[in-house]
PDB file of C-alpha atoms in Angstrom:
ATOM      1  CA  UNK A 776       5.813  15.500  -5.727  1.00 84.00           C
ATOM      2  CA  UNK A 777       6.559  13.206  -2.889  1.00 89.00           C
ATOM      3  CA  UNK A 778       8.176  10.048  -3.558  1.00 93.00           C
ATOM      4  CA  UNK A 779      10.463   6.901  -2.519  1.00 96.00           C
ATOM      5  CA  UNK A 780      13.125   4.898  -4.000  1.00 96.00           C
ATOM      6  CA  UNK A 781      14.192   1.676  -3.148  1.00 95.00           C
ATOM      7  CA  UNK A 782      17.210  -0.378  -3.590  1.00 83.00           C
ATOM      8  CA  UNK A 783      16.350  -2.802  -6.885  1.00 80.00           C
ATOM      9  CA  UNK A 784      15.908  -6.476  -6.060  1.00 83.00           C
ATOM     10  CA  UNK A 785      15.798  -9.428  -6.388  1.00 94.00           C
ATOM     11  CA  UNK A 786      17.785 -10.160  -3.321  1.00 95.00           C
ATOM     12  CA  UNK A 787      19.067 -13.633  -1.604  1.00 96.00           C
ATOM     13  CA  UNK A 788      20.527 -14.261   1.461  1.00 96.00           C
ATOM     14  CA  UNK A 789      20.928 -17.757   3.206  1.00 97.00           C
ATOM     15  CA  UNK A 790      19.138 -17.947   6.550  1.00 97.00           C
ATOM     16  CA  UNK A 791      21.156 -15.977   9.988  1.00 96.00           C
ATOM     17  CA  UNK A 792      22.226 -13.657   7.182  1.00 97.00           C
ATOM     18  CA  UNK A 793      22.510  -9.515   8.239  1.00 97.00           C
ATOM     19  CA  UNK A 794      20.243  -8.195   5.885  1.00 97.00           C
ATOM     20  CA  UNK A 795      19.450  -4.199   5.062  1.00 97.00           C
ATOM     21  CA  UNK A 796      17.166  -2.971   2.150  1.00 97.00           C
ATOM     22  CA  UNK A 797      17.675   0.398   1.425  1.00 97.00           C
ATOM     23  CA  UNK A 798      14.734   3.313   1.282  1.00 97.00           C
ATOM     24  CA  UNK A 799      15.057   7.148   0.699  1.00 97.00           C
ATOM     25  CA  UNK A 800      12.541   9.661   0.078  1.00 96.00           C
ATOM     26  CA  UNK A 801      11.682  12.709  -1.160  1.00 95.00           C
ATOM     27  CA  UNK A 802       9.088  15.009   0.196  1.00 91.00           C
ATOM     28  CA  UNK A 803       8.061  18.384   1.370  1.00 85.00           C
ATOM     29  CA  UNK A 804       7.009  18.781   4.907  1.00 81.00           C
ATOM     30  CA  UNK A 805       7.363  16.111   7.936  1.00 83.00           C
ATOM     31  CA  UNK A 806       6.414  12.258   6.431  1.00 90.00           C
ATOM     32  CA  UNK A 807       5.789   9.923   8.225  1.00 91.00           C
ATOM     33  CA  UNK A 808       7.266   6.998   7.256  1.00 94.00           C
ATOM     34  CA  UNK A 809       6.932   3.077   7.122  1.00 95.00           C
ATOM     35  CA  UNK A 810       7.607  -0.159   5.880  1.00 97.00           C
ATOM     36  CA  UNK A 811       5.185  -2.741   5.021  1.00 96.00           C
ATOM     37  CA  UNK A 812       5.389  -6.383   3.951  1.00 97.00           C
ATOM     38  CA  UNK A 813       3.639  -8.803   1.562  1.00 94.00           C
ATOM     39  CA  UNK A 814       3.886 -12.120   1.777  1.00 92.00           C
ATOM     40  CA  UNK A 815       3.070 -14.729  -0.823  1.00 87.00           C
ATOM     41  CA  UNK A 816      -0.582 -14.720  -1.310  1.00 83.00           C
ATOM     42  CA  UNK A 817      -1.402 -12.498   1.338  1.00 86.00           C
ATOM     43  CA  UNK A 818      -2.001  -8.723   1.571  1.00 87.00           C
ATOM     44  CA  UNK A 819      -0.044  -5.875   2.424  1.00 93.00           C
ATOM     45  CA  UNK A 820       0.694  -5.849   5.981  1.00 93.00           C
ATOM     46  CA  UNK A 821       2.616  -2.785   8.180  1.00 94.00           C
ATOM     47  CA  UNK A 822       5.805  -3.684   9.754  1.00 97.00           C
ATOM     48  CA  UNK A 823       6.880  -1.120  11.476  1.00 96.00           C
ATOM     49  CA  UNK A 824       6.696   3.223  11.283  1.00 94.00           C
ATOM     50  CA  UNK A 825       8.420   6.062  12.383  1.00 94.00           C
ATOM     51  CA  UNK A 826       6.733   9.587  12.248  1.00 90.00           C
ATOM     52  CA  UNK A 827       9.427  11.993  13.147  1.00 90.00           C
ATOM     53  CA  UNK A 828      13.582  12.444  12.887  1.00 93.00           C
ATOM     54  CA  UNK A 829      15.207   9.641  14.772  1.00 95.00           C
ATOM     55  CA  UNK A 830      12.524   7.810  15.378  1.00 95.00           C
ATOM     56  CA  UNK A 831      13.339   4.425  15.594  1.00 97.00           C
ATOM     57  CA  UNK A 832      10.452   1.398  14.333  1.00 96.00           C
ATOM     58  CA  UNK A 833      11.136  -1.800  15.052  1.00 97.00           C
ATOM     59  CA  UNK A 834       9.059  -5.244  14.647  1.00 97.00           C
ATOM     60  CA  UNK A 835      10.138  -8.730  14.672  1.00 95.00           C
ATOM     61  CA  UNK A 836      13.572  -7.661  14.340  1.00 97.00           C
ATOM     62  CA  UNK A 837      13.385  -5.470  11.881  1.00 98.00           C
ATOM     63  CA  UNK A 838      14.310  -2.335  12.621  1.00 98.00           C
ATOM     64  CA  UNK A 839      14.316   1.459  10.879  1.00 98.00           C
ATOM     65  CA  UNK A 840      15.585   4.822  11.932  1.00 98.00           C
ATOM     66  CA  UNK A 841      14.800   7.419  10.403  1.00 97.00           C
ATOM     67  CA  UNK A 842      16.926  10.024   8.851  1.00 96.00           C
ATOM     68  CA  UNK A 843      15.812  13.425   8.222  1.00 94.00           C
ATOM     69  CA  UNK A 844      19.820  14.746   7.347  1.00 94.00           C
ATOM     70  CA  UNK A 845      20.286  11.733   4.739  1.00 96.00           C
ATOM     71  CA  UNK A 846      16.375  11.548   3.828  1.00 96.00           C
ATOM     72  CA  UNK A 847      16.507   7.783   4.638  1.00 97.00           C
ATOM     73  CA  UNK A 848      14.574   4.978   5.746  1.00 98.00           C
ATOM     74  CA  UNK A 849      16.496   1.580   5.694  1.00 98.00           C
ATOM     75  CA  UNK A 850      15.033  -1.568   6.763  1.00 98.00           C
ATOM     76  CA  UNK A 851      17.254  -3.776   8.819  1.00 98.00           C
ATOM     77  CA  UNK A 852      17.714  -7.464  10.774  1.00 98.00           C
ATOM     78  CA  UNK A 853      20.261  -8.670  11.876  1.00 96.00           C
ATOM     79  CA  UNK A 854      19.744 -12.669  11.261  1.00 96.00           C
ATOM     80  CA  UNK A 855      16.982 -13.423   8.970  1.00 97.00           C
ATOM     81  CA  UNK A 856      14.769 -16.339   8.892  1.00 97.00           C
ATOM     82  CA  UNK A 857      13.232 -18.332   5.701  1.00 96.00           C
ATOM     83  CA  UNK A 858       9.840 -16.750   7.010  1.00 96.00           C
ATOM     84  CA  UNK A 859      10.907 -13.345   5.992  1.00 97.00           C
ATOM     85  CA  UNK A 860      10.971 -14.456   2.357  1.00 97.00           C
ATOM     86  CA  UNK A 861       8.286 -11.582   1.293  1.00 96.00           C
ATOM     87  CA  UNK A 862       7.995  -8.288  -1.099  1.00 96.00           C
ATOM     88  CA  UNK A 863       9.158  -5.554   1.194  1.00 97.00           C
ATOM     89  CA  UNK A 864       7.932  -1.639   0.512  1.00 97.00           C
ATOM     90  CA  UNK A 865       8.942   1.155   1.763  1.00 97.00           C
ATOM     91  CA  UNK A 866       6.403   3.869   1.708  1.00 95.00           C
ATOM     92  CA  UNK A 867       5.787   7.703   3.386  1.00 93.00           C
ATOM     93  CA  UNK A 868       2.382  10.005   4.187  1.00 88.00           C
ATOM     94  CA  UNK A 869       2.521  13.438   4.234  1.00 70.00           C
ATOM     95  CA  UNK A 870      -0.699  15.685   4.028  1.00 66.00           C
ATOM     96  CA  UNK A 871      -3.749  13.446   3.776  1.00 64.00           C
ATOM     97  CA  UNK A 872      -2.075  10.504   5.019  1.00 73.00           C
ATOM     98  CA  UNK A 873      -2.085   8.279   1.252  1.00 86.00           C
ATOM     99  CA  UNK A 874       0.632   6.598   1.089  1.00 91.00           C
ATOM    100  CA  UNK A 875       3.738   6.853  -1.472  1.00 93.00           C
ATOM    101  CA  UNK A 876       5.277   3.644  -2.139  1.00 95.00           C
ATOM    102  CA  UNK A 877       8.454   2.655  -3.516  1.00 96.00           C
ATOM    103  CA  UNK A 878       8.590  -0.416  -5.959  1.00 95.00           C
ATOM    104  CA  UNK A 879       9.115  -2.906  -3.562  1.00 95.00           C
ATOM    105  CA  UNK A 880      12.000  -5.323  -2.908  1.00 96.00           C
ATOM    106  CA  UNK A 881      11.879  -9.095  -3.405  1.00 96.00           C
ATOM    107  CA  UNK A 882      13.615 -11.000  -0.635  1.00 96.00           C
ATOM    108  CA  UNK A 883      14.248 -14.380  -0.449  1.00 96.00           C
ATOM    109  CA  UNK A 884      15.900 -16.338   2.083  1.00 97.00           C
ATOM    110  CA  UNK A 885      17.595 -19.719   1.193  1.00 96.00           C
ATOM    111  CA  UNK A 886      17.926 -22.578   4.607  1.00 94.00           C
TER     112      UNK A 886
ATOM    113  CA  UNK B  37     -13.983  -7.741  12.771  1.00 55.00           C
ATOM    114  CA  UNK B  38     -12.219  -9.599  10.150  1.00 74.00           C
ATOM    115  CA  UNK B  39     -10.067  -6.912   8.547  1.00 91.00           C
ATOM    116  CA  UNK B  40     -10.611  -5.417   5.239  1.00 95.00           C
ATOM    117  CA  UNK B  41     -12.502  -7.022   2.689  1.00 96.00           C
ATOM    118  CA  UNK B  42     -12.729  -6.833  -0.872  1.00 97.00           C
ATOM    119  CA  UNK B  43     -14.941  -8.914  -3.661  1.00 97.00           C
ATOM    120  CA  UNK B  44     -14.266 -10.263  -5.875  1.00 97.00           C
ATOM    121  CA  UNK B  45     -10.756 -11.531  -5.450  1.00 96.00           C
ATOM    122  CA  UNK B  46     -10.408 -12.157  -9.248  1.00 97.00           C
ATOM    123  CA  UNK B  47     -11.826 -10.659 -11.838  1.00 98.00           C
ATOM    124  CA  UNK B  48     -11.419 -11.756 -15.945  1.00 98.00           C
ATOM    125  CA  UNK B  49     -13.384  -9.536 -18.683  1.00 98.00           C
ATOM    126  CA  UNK B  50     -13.073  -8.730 -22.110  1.00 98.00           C
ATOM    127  CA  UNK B  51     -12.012  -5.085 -23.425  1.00 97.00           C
ATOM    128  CA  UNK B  52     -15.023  -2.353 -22.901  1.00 97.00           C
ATOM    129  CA  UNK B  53     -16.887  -4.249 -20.281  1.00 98.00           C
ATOM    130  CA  UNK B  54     -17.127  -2.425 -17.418  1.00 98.00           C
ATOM    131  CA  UNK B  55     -16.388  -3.661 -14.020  1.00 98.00           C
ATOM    132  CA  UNK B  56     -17.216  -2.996 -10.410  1.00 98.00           C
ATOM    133  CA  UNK B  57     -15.755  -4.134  -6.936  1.00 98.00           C
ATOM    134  CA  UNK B  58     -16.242  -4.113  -3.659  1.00 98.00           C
ATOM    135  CA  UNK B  59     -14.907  -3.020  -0.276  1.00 98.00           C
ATOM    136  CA  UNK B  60     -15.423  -3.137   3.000  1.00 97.00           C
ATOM    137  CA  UNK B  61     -13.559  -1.347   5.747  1.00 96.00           C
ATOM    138  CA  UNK B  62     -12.747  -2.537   9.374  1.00 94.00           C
ATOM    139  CA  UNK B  63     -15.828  -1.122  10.889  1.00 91.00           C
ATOM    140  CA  UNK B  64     -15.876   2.471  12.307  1.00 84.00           C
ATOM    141  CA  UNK B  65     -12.614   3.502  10.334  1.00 90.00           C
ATOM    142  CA  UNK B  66     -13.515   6.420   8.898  1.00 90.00           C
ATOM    143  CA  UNK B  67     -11.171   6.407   5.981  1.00 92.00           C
ATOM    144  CA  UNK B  68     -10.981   4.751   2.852  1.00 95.00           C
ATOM    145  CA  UNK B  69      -8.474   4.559   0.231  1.00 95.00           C
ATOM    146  CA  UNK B  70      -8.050   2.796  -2.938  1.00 97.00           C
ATOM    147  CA  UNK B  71      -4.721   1.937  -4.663  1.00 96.00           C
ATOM    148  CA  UNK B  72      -3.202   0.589  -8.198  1.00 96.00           C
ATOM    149  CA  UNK B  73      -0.219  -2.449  -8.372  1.00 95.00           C
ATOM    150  CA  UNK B  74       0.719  -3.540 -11.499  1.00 94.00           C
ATOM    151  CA  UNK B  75       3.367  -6.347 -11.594  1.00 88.00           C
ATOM    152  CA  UNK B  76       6.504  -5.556 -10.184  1.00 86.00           C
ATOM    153  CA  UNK B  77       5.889  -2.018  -9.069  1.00 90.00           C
ATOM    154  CA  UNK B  78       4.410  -0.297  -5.514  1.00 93.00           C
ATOM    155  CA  UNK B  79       0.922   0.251  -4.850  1.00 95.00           C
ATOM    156  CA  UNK B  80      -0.503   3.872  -6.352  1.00 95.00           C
ATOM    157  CA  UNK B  81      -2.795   5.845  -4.885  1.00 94.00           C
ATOM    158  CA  UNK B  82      -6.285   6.638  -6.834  1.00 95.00           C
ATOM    159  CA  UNK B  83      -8.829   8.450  -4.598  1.00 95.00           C
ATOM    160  CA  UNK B  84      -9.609   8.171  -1.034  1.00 92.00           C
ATOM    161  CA  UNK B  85     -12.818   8.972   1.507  1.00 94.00           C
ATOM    162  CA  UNK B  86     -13.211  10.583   4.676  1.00 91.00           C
ATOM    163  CA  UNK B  87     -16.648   8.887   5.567  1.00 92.00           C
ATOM    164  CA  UNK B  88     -18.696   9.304   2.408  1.00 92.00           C
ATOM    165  CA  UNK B  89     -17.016  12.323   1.374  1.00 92.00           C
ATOM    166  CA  UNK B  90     -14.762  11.661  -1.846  1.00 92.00           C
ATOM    167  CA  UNK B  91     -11.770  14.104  -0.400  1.00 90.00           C
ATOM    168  CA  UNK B  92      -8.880  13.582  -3.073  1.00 89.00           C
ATOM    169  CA  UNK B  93      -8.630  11.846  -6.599  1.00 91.00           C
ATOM    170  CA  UNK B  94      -5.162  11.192  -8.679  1.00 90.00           C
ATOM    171  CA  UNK B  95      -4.421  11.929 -11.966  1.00 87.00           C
ATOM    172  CA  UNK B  96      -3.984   8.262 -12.116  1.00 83.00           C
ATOM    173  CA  UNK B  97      -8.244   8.043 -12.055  1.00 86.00           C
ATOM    174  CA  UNK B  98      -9.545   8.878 -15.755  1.00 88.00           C
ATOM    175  CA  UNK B  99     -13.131   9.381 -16.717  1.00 92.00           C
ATOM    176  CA  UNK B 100     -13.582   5.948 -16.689  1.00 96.00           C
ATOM    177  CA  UNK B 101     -13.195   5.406 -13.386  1.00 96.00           C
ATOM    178  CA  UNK B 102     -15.865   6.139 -10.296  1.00 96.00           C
ATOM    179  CA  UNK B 103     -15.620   5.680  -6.503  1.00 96.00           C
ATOM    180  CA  UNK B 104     -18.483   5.861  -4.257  1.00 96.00           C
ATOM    181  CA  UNK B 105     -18.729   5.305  -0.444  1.00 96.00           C
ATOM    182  CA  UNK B 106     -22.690   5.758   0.428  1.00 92.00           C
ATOM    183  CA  UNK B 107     -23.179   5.908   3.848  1.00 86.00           C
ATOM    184  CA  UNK B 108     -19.472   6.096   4.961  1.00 84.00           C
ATOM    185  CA  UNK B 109     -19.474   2.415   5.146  1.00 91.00           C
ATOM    186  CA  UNK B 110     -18.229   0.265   2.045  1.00 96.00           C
ATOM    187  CA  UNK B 111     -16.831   1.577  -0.997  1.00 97.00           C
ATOM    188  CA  UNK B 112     -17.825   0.473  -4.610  1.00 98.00           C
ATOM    189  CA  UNK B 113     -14.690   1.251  -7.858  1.00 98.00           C
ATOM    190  CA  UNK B 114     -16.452   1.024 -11.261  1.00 97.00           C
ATOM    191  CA  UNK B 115     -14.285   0.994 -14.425  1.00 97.00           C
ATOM    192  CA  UNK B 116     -16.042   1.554 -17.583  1.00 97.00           C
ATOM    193  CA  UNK B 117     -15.470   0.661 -21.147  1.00 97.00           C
ATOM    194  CA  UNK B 118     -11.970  -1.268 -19.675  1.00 97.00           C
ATOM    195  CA  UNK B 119      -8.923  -1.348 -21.358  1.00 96.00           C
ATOM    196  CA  UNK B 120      -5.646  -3.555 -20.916  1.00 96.00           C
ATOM    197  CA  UNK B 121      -3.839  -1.427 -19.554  1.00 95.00           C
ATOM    198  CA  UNK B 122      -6.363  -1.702 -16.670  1.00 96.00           C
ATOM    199  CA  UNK B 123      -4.939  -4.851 -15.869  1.00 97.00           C
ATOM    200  CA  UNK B 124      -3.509  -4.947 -12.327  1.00 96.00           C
ATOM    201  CA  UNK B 125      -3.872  -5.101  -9.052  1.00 96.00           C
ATOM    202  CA  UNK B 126      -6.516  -2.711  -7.091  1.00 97.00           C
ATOM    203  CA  UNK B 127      -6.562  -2.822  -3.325  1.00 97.00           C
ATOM    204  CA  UNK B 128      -8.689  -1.346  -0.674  1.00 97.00           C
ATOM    205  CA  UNK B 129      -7.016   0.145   2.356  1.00 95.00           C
ATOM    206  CA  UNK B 130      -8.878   2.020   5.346  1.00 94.00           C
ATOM    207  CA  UNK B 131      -7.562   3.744   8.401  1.00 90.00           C
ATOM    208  CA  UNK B 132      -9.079   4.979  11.558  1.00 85.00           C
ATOM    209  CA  UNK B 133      -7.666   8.752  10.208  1.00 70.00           C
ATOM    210  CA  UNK B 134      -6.425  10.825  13.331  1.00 64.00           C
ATOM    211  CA  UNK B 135      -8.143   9.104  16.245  1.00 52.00           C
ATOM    212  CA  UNK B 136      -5.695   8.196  19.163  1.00 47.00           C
ATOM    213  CA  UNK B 137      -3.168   9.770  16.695  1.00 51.00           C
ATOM    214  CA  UNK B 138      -3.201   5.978  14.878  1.00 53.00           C
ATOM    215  CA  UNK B 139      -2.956   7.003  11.187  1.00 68.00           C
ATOM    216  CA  UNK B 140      -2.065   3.470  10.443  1.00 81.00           C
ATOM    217  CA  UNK B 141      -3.480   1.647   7.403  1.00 89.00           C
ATOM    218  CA  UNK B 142      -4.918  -1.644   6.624  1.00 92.00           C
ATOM    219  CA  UNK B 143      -4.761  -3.197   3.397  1.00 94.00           C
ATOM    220  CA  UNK B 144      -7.309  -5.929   2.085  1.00 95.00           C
ATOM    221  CA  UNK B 145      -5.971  -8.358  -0.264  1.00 93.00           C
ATOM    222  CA  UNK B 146      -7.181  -6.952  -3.100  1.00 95.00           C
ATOM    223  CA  UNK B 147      -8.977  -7.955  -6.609  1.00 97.00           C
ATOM    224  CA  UNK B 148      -6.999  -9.010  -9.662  1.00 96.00           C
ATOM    225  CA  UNK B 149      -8.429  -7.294 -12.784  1.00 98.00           C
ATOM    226  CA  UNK B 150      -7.105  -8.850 -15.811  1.00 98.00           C
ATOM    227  CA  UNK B 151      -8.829  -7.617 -19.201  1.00 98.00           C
ATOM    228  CA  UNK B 152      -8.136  -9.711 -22.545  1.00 97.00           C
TER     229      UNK B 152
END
């Protein structure tokens, strides 16, 4: 079946660092695919999506491309903030648009 | 419209009570999913409407476990006799489906089941 696999956290950067989380995916078909965020306490929220090959998402500078030849997704900025500090998932749809998630990645930015 | 809802945000009960929650959609989103976390892992999918119509259920959803969505509107998940491996995190999510070709979902914040 369809699925995703992200890079293992924790990780920890100190603030203006260049950060990128890493996402593949396996699936038959087109996906579409996303990212979405959860901060502390809150619930999940989308950051950004791409539905076909090349397609670019980007959101509060975070940014994705994705890769149909290298089945990848990875989420990208290139100076994070201590805001960002959040449990990052990558996820995909195919079919009946539920979502596939990967585990998630904890990210926490030191000032 | 304030977004998805879901009630109760917390939820404590003892092994083979059975348990029911609540959700509410964004109004006129015609799609409703429901979804597993348990600590440390991604939400997984359980069973999901298209209006009232119960479309898809995982493997994930035993016998114990019942959606319902009368009327297309909110959506009630029942667990019976729980166990504690039940324990996690359920959310809601809903989506408008295909209209305006905005397949985007929105999570609510979801109810914490914890069975001792």
């Amino acid at each position: 079946g369809d699925s995703v696999t992200q890079m293992e956290g924790p990780v920890t950067l100190s603030e203006e660092a260049f950060l990128t989380i890493n996402c593949t995916y396996t699936a038959t078909g087109y996906p579409s695919l996303f990212w979405y965020v959860q901060y502390p306490g809150e619930g999940l929220q989308l950051l950004l999506k791409a539905t076909k090959a090349d397609d670019k998402g980007s959101n509060k500078g975070f940014e994705a491309t994705y890769r149909k030849e290298t089945t990848s997704f990875h989420l990208e900025k290139g100076s994070v903030q201590v805001s960002d500090s959040a449990v990052y998932f990558c996820a995909l749809t195919s079919g009946a648009q539920k979502l596939v998630f990967g585990q998630g990645t904890r990210l926490t930015i030191n000032p | 419209d304030t977004g998805v809802s879901q009630d109760p945000r917390h939820k404590i009960t003892k092994r083979g009570q059975n348990v029911t929650f609540r959700c509410d959609p964004i109004s006129e989103h015609n799609r409703l999913y429901w979804y597993r976390q348990t600590l440390g892992q991604g939400p997984e999918f359980l069973t999901y409407f298209q209006n009232e119509a119960q479309l898809e259920k995982s493997r994930l959803l035993s016998d114990r476990f019942s959606a319902e969505r009368p009327k297309g509107s909110f959506s009630t998940l029942e667990i019976q006799r729980t166990e504690q491996g039940d324990s996690a995190m359920y959310l809601c999510a809903s989506s408008p489906g295909y209209q305006n070709g905005n397949t985007e979902a929105f999570f609510g914040q979801g109810t914490r089941l914890t069975v001792v």
